[in-house]
PDB file of C-alpha atoms in Angstrom:
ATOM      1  CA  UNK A   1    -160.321  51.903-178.167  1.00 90.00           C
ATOM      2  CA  UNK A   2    -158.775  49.642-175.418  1.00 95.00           C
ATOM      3  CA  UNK A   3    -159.035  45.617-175.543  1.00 97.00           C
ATOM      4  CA  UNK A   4    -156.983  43.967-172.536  1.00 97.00           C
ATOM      5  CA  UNK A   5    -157.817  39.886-173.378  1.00 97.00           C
ATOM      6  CA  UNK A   6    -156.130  38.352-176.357  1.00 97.00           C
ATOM      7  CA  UNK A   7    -154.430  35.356-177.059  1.00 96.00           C
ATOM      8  CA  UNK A   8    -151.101  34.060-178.753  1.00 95.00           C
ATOM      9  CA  UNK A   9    -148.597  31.652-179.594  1.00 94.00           C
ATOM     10  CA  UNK A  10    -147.827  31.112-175.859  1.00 92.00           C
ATOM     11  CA  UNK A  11    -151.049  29.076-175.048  1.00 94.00           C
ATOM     12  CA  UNK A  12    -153.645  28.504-177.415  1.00 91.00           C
ATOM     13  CA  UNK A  13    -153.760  31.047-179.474  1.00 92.00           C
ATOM     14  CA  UNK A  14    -153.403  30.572-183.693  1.00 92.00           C
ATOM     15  CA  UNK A  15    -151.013  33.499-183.901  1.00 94.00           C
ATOM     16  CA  UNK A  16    -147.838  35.123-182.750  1.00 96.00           C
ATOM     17  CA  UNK A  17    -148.172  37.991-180.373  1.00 96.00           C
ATOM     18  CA  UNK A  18    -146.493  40.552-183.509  1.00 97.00           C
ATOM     19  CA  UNK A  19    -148.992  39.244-185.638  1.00 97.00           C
ATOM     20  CA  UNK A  20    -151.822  39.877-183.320  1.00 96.00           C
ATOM     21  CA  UNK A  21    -150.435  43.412-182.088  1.00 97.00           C
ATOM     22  CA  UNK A  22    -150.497  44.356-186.030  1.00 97.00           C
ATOM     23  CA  UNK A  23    -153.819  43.449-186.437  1.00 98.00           C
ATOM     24  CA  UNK A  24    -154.961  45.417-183.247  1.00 97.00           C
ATOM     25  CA  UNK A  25    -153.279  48.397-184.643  1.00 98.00           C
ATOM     26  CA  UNK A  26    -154.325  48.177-188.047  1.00 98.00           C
ATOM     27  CA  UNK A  27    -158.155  47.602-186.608  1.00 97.00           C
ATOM     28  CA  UNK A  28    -157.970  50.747-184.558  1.00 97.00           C
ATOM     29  CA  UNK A  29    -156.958  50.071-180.815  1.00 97.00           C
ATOM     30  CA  UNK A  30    -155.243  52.659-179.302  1.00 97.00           C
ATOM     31  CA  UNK A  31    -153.919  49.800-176.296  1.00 98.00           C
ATOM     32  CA  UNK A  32    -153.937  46.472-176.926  1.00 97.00           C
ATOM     33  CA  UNK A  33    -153.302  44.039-174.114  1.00 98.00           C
ATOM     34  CA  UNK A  34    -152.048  40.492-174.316  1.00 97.00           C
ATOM     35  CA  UNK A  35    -152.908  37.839-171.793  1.00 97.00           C
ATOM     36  CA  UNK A  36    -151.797  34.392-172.673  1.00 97.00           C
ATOM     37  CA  UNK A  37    -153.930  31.588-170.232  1.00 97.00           C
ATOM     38  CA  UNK A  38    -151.488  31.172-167.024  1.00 97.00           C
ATOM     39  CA  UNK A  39    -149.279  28.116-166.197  1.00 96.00           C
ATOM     40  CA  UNK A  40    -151.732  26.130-164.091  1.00 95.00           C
ATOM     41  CA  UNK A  41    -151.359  22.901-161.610  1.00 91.00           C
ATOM     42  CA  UNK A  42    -153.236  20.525-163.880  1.00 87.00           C
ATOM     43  CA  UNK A  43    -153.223  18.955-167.580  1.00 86.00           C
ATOM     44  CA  UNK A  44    -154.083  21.361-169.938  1.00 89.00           C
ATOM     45  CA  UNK A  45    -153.199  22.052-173.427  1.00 86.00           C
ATOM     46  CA  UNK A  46    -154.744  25.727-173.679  1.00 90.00           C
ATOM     47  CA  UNK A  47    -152.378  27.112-170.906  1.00 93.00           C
ATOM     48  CA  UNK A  48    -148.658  28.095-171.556  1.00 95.00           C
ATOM     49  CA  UNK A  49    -145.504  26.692-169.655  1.00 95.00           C
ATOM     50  CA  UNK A  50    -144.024  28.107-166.240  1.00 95.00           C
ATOM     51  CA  UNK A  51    -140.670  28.268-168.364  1.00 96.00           C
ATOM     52  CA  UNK A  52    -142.350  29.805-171.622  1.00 96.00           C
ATOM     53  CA  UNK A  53    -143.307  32.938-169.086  1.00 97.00           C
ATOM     54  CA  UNK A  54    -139.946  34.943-169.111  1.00 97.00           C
ATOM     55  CA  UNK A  55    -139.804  34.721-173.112  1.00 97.00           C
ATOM     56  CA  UNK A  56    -143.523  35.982-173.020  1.00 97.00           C
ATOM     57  CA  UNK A  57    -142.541  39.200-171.188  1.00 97.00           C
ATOM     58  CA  UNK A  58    -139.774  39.634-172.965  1.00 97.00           C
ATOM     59  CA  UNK A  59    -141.925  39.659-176.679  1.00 97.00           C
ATOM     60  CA  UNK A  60    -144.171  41.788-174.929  1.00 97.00           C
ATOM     61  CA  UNK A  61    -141.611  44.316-174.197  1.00 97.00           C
ATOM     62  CA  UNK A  62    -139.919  43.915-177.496  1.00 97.00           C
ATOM     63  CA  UNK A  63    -143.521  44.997-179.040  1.00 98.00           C
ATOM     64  CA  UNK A  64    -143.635  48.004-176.463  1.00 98.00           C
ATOM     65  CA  UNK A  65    -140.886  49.678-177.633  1.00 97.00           C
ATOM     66  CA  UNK A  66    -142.118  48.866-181.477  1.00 97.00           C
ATOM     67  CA  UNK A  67    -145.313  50.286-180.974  1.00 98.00           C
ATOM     68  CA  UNK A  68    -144.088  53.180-178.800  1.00 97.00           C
ATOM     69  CA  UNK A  69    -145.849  56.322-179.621  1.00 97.00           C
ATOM     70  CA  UNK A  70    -148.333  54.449-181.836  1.00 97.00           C
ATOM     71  CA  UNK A  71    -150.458  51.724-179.647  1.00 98.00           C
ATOM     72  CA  UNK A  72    -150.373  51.305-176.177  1.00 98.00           C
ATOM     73  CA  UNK A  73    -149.156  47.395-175.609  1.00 98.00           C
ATOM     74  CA  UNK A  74    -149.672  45.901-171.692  1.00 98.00           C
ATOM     75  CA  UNK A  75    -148.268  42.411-170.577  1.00 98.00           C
ATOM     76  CA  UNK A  76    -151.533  41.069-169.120  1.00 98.00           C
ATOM     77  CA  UNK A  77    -152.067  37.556-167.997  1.00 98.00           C
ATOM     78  CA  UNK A  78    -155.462  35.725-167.939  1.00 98.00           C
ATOM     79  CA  UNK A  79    -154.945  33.370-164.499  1.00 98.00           C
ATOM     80  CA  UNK A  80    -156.878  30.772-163.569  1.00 98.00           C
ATOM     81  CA  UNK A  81    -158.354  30.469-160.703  1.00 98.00           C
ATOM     82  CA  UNK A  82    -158.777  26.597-159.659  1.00 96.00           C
ATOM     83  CA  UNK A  83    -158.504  25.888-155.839  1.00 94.00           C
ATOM     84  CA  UNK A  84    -157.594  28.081-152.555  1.00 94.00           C
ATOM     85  CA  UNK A  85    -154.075  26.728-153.424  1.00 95.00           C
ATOM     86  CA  UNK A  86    -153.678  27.734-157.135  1.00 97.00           C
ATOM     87  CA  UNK A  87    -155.141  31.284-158.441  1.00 98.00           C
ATOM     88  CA  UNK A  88    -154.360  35.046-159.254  1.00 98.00           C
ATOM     89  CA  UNK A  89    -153.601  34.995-155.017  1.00 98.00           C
ATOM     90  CA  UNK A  90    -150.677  33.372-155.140  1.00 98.00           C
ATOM     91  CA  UNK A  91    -146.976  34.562-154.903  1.00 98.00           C
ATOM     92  CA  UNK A  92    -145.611  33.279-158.169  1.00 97.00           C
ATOM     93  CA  UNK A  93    -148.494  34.882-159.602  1.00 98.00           C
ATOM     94  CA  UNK A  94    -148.169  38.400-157.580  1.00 98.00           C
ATOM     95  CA  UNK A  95    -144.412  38.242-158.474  1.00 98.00           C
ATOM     96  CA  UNK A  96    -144.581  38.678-162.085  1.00 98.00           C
ATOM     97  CA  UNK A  97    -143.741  42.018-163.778  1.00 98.00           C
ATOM     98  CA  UNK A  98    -147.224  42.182-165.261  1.00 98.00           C
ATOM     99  CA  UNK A  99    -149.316  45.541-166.192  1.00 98.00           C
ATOM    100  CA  UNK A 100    -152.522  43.942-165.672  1.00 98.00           C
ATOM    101  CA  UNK A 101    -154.236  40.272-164.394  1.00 98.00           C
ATOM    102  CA  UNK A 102    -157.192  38.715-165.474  1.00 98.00           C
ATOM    103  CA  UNK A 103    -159.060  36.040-163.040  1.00 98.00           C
ATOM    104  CA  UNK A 104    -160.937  33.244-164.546  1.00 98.00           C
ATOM    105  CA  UNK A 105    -162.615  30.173-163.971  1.00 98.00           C
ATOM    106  CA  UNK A 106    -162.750  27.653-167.031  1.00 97.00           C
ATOM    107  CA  UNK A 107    -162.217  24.458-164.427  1.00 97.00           C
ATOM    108  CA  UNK A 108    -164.725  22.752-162.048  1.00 97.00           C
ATOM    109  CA  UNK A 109    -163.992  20.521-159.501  1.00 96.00           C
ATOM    110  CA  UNK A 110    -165.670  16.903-159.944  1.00 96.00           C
ATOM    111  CA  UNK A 111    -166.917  15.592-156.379  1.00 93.00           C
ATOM    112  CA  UNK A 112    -163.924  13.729-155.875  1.00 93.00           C
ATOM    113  CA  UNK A 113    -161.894  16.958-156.204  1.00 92.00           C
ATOM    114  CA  UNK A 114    -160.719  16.795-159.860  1.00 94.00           C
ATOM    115  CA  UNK A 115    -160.296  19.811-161.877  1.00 96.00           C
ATOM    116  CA  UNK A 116    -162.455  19.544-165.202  1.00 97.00           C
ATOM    117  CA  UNK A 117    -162.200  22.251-168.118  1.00 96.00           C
ATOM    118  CA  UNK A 118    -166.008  23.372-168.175  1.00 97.00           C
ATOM    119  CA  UNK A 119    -164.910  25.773-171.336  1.00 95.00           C
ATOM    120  CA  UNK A 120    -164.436  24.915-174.792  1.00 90.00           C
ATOM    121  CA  UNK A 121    -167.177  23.761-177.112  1.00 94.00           C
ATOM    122  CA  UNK A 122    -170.614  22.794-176.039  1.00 96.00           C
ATOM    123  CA  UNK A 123    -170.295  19.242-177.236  1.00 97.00           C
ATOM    124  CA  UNK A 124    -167.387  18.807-175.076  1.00 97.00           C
ATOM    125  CA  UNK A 125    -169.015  19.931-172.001  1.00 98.00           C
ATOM    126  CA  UNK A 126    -171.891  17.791-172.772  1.00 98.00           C
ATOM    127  CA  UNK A 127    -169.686  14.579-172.827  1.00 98.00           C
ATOM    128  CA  UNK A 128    -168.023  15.990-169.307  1.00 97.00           C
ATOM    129  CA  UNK A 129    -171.466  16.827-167.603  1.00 98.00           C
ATOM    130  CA  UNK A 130    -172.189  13.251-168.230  1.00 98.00           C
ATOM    131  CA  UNK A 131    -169.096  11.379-167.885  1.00 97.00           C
ATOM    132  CA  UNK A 132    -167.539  13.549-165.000  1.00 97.00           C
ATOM    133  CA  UNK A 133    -170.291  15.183-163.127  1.00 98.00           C
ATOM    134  CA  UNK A 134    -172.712  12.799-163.924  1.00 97.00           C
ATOM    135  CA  UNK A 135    -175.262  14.430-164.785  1.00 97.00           C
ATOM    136  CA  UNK A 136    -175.290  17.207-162.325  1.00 98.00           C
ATOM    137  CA  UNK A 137    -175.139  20.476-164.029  1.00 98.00           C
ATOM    138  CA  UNK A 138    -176.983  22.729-160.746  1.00 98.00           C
ATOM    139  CA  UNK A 139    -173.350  21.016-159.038  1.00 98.00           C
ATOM    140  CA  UNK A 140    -170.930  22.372-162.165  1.00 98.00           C
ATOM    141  CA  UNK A 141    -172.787  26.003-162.105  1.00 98.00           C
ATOM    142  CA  UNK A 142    -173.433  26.635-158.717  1.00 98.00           C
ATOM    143  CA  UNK A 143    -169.490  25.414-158.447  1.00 98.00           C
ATOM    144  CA  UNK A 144    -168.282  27.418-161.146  1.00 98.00           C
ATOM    145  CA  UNK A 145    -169.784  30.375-159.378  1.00 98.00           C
ATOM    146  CA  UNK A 146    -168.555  29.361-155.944  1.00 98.00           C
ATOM    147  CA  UNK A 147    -164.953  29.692-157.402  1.00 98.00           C
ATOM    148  CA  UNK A 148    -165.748  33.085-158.789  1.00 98.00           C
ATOM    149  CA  UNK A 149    -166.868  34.287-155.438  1.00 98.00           C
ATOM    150  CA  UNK A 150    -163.861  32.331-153.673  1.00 98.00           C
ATOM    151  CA  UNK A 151    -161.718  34.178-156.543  1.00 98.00           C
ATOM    152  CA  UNK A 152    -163.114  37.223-155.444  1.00 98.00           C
ATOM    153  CA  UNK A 153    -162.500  37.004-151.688  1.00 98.00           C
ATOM    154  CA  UNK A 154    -158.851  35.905-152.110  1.00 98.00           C
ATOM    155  CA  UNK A 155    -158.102  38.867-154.597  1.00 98.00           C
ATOM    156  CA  UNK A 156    -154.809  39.589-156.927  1.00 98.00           C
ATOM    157  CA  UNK A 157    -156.161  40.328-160.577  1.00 98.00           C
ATOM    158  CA  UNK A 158    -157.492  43.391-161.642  1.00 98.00           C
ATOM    159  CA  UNK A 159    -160.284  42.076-164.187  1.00 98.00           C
ATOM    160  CA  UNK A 160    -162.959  39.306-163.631  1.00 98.00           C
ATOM    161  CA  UNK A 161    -162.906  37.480-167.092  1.00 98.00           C
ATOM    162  CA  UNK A 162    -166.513  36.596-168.704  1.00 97.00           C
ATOM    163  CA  UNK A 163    -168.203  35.991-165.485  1.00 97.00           C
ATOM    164  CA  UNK A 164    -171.209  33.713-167.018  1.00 98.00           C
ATOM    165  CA  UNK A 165    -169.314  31.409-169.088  1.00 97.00           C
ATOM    166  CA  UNK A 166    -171.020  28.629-167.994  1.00 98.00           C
ATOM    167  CA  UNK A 167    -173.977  29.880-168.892  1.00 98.00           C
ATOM    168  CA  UNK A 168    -173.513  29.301-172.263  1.00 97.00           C
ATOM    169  CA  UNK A 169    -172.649  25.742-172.063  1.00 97.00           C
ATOM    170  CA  UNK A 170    -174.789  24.875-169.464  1.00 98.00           C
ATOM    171  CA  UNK A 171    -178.258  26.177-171.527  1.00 98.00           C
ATOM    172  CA  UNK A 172    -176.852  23.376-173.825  1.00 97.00           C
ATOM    173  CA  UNK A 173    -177.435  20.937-171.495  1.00 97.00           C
ATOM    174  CA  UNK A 174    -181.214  23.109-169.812  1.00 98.00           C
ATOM    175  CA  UNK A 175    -182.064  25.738-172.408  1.00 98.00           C
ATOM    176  CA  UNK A 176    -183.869  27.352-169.630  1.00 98.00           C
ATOM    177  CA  UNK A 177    -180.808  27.127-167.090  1.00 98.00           C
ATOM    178  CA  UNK A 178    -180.727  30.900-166.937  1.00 98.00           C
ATOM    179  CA  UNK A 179    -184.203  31.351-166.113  1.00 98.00           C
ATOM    180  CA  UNK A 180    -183.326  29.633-162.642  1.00 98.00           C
ATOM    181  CA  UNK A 181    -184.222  32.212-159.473  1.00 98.00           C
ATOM    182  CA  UNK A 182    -180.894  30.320-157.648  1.00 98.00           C
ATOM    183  CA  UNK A 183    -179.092  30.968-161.155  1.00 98.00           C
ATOM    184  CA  UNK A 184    -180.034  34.752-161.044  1.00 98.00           C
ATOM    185  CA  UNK A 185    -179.071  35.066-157.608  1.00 98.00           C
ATOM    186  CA  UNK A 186    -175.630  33.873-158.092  1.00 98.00           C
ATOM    187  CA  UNK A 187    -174.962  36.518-161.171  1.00 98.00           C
ATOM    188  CA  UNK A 188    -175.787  38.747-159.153  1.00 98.00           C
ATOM    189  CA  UNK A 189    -173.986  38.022-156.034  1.00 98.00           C
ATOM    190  CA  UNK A 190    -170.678  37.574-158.276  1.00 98.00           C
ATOM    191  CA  UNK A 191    -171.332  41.116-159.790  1.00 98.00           C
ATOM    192  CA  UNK A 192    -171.890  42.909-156.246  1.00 98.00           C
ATOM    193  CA  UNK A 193    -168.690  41.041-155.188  1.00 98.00           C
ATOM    194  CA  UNK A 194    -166.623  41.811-158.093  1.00 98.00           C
ATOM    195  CA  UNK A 195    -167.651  45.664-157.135  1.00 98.00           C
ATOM    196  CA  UNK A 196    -167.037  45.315-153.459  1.00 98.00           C
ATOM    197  CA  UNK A 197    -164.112  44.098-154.415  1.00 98.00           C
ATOM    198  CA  UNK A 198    -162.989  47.161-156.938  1.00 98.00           C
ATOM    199  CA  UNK A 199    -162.294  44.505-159.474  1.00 98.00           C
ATOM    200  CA  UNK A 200    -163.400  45.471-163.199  1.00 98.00           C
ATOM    201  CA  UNK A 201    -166.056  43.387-165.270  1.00 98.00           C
ATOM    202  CA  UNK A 202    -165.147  41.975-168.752  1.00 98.00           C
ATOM    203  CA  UNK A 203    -167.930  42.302-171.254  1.00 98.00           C
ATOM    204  CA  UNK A 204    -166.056  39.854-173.207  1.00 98.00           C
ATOM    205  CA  UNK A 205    -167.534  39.810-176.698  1.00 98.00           C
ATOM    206  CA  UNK A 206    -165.778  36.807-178.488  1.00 96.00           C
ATOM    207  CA  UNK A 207    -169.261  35.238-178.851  1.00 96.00           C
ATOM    208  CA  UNK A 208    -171.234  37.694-180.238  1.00 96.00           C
ATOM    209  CA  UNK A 209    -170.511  37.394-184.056  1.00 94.00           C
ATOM    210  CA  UNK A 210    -171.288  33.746-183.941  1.00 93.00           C
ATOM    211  CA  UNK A 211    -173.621  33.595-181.415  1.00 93.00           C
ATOM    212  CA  UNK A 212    -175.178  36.852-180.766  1.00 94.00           C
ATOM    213  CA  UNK A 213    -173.944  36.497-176.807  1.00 97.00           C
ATOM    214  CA  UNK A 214    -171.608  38.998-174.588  1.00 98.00           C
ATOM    215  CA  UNK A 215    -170.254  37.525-171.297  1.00 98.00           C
ATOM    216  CA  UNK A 216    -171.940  38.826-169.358  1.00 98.00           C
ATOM    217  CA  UNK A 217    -175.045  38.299-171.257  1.00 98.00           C
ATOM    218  CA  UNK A 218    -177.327  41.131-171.902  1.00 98.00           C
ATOM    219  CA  UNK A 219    -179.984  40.109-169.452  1.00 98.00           C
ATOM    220  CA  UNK A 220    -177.657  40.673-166.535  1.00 98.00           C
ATOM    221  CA  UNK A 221    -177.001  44.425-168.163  1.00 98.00           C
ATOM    222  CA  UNK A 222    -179.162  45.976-165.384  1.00 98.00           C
ATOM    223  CA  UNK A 223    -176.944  44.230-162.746  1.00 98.00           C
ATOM    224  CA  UNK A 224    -173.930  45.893-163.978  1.00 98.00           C
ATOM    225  CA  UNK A 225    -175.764  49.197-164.073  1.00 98.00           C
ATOM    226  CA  UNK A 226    -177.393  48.500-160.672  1.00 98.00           C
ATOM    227  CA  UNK A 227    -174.225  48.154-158.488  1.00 98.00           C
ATOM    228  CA  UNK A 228    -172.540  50.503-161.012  1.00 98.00           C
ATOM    229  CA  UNK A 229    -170.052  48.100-161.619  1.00 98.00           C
ATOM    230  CA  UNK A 230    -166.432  49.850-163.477  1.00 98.00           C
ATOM    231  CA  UNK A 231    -166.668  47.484-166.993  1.00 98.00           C
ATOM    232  CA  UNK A 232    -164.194  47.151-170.125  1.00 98.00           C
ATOM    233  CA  UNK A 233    -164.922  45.709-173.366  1.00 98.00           C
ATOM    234  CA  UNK A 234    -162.355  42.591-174.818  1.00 97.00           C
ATOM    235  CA  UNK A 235    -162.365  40.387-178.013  1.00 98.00           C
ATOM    236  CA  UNK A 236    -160.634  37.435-175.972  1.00 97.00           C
ATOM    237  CA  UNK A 237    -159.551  36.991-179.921  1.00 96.00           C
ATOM    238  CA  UNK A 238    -157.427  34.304-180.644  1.00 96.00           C
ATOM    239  CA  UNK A 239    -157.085  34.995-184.338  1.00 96.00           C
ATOM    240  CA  UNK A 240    -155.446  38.438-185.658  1.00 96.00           C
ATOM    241  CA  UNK A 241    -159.108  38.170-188.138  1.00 96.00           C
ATOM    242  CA  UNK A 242    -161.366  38.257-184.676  1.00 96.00           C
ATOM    243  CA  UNK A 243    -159.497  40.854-183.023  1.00 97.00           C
ATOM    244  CA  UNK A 244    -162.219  43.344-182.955  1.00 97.00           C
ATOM    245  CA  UNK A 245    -165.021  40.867-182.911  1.00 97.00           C
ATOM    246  CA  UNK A 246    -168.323  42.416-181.537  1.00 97.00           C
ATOM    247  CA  UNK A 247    -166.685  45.062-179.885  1.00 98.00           C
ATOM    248  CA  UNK A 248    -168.505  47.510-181.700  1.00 97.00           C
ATOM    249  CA  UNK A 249    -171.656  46.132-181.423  1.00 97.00           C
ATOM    250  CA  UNK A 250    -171.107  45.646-177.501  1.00 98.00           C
ATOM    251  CA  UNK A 251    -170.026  49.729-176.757  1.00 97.00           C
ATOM    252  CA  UNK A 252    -173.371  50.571-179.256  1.00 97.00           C
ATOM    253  CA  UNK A 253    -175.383  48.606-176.880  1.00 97.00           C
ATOM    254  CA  UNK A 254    -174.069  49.991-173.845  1.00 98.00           C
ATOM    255  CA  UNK A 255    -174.626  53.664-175.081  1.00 97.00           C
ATOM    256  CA  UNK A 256    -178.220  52.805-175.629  1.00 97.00           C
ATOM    257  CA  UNK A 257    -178.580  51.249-172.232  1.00 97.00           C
ATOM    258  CA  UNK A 258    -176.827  54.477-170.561  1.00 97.00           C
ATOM    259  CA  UNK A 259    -173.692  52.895-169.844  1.00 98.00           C
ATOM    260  CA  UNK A 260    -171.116  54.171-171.359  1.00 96.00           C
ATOM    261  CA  UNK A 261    -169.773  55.993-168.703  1.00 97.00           C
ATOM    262  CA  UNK A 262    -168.794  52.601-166.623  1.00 98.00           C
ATOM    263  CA  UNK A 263    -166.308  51.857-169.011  1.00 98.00           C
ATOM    264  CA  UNK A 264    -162.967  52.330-167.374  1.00 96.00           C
ATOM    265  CA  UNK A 265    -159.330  52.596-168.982  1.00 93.00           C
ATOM    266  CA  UNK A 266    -156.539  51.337-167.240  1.00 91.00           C
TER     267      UNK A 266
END
């Protein structure tokens, strides 16, 4: 089993990465990846430090050589992508010794140009959508997927990270947000990029025990098996307890939809 999106002491993770690597091993994985959320241009308290990054690689070699001959470990990084000035395409980011990169978008740009963390818990979002987008959620998601597609274009990571998010938070705010024909159409054009592009999908799977949701969700399944789009499953686990959190369930599914066989090591 491979799992490539986990999270640690280094951003906002509740473990160390030793503790976390343990857990993988003792759970099964045969490589585990760690990929603490980038340094990024604007406030955040889920992202690690520019000058945390060295001691980061330096762990994640340490637990190499530990796990040598037992688990597979890559030094990953989960980078956000926020502007055409900050994201995986950028040099600092391109010059790290890194095995692997993740893109992601967890920030939205307000229409004065502010960068607002769309992530996080619904009730959060909620208070955002009002207070900083006022109202507007059609603006945050077709945004949100505007920066995935700009993401795209510009290139540098290896692995689009839960591609719907928003989707979750936004059907908060419209429970039938999903159900949208310019919704669809943006899934979709996001997964035909991301394999245009070569880039892997992340079935991400950290909300399927407590919400019965992968990102993507199901109902985009026949997207991914459509453009035959190269997938891998992740936890995004944050907790050594969660590390395997609806992984199972998530390669079970895809073996009954016939799809298996897009699951890619790397």
């Amino acid at each position: 089993m491979e799992n490539l999106h986990s999270h640690t002491e280094f951003c906002d993770g509740r473990a160390r990465m030793a503790e976390l690597a343990r857990a993988a091993y003792e759970a099964g994985f045969k490589t585990w990846g760690i990929s603490p959320h980038s340094p990024i241009c604007c406030p955040s308290g889920a992202n690690m430090k520019s000058e945390d990054v060295e001691e980061y690689i330096r762990e994640a070699e340490r637990l190499k050589k530990d796990y040598e001959g037992r688990m597979r470990i890559l030094t990953g990084m989960e980078i956000d992508y926020v502007s055409h000035e900050f994201g995986p395409h950028i040099d600092y980011f391109l010059s790290l010794p890194l095995d692997y990169r993740i893109g992601s978008v967890h920030f939205v740009a307000t229409h004065d140009g502010r960068p607002v963390d769309v992530d996080g818990p619904a009730e959060r979002f909620l208070k955002y959508l009002d207070s900083e987008f006022c109202g507007d959620l059609r603006y945050v998601a077709e945004t949100y997927f505007r920066e995935e597609l700009d993401m795209l274009e510009r290139g540098g990571f290896d692995i689009i990270g839960h591609l719907d998010k928003i989707g979750d938070n936004g059907s908060h705010a419209q429970a039938d947000l999903e159900d949208q024909d310019w919704y669809s159409d943006l899934v979709e054009k996001v997964i035909s990029k991301a394999v245009e592009k070569n880039v892997i999908i992340e079935i991400n799977t950290k909300k399927y025990d407590s919400g019965k949701r992968f990102f993507p969700a199901e109902r985009w399944w026949s997207l991914l098996k459509k453009y035959g789009a190269k997938l891998i499953l992740s936890t995004d686990a944050h907790y050594p307890e969660k590390v395997s959190a609806g992984y199972l369930a998530a390669l079970e599914r895809l073996r009954d939809a016939d799809m298996e066989n897009q699951l890619i090591s790397l």
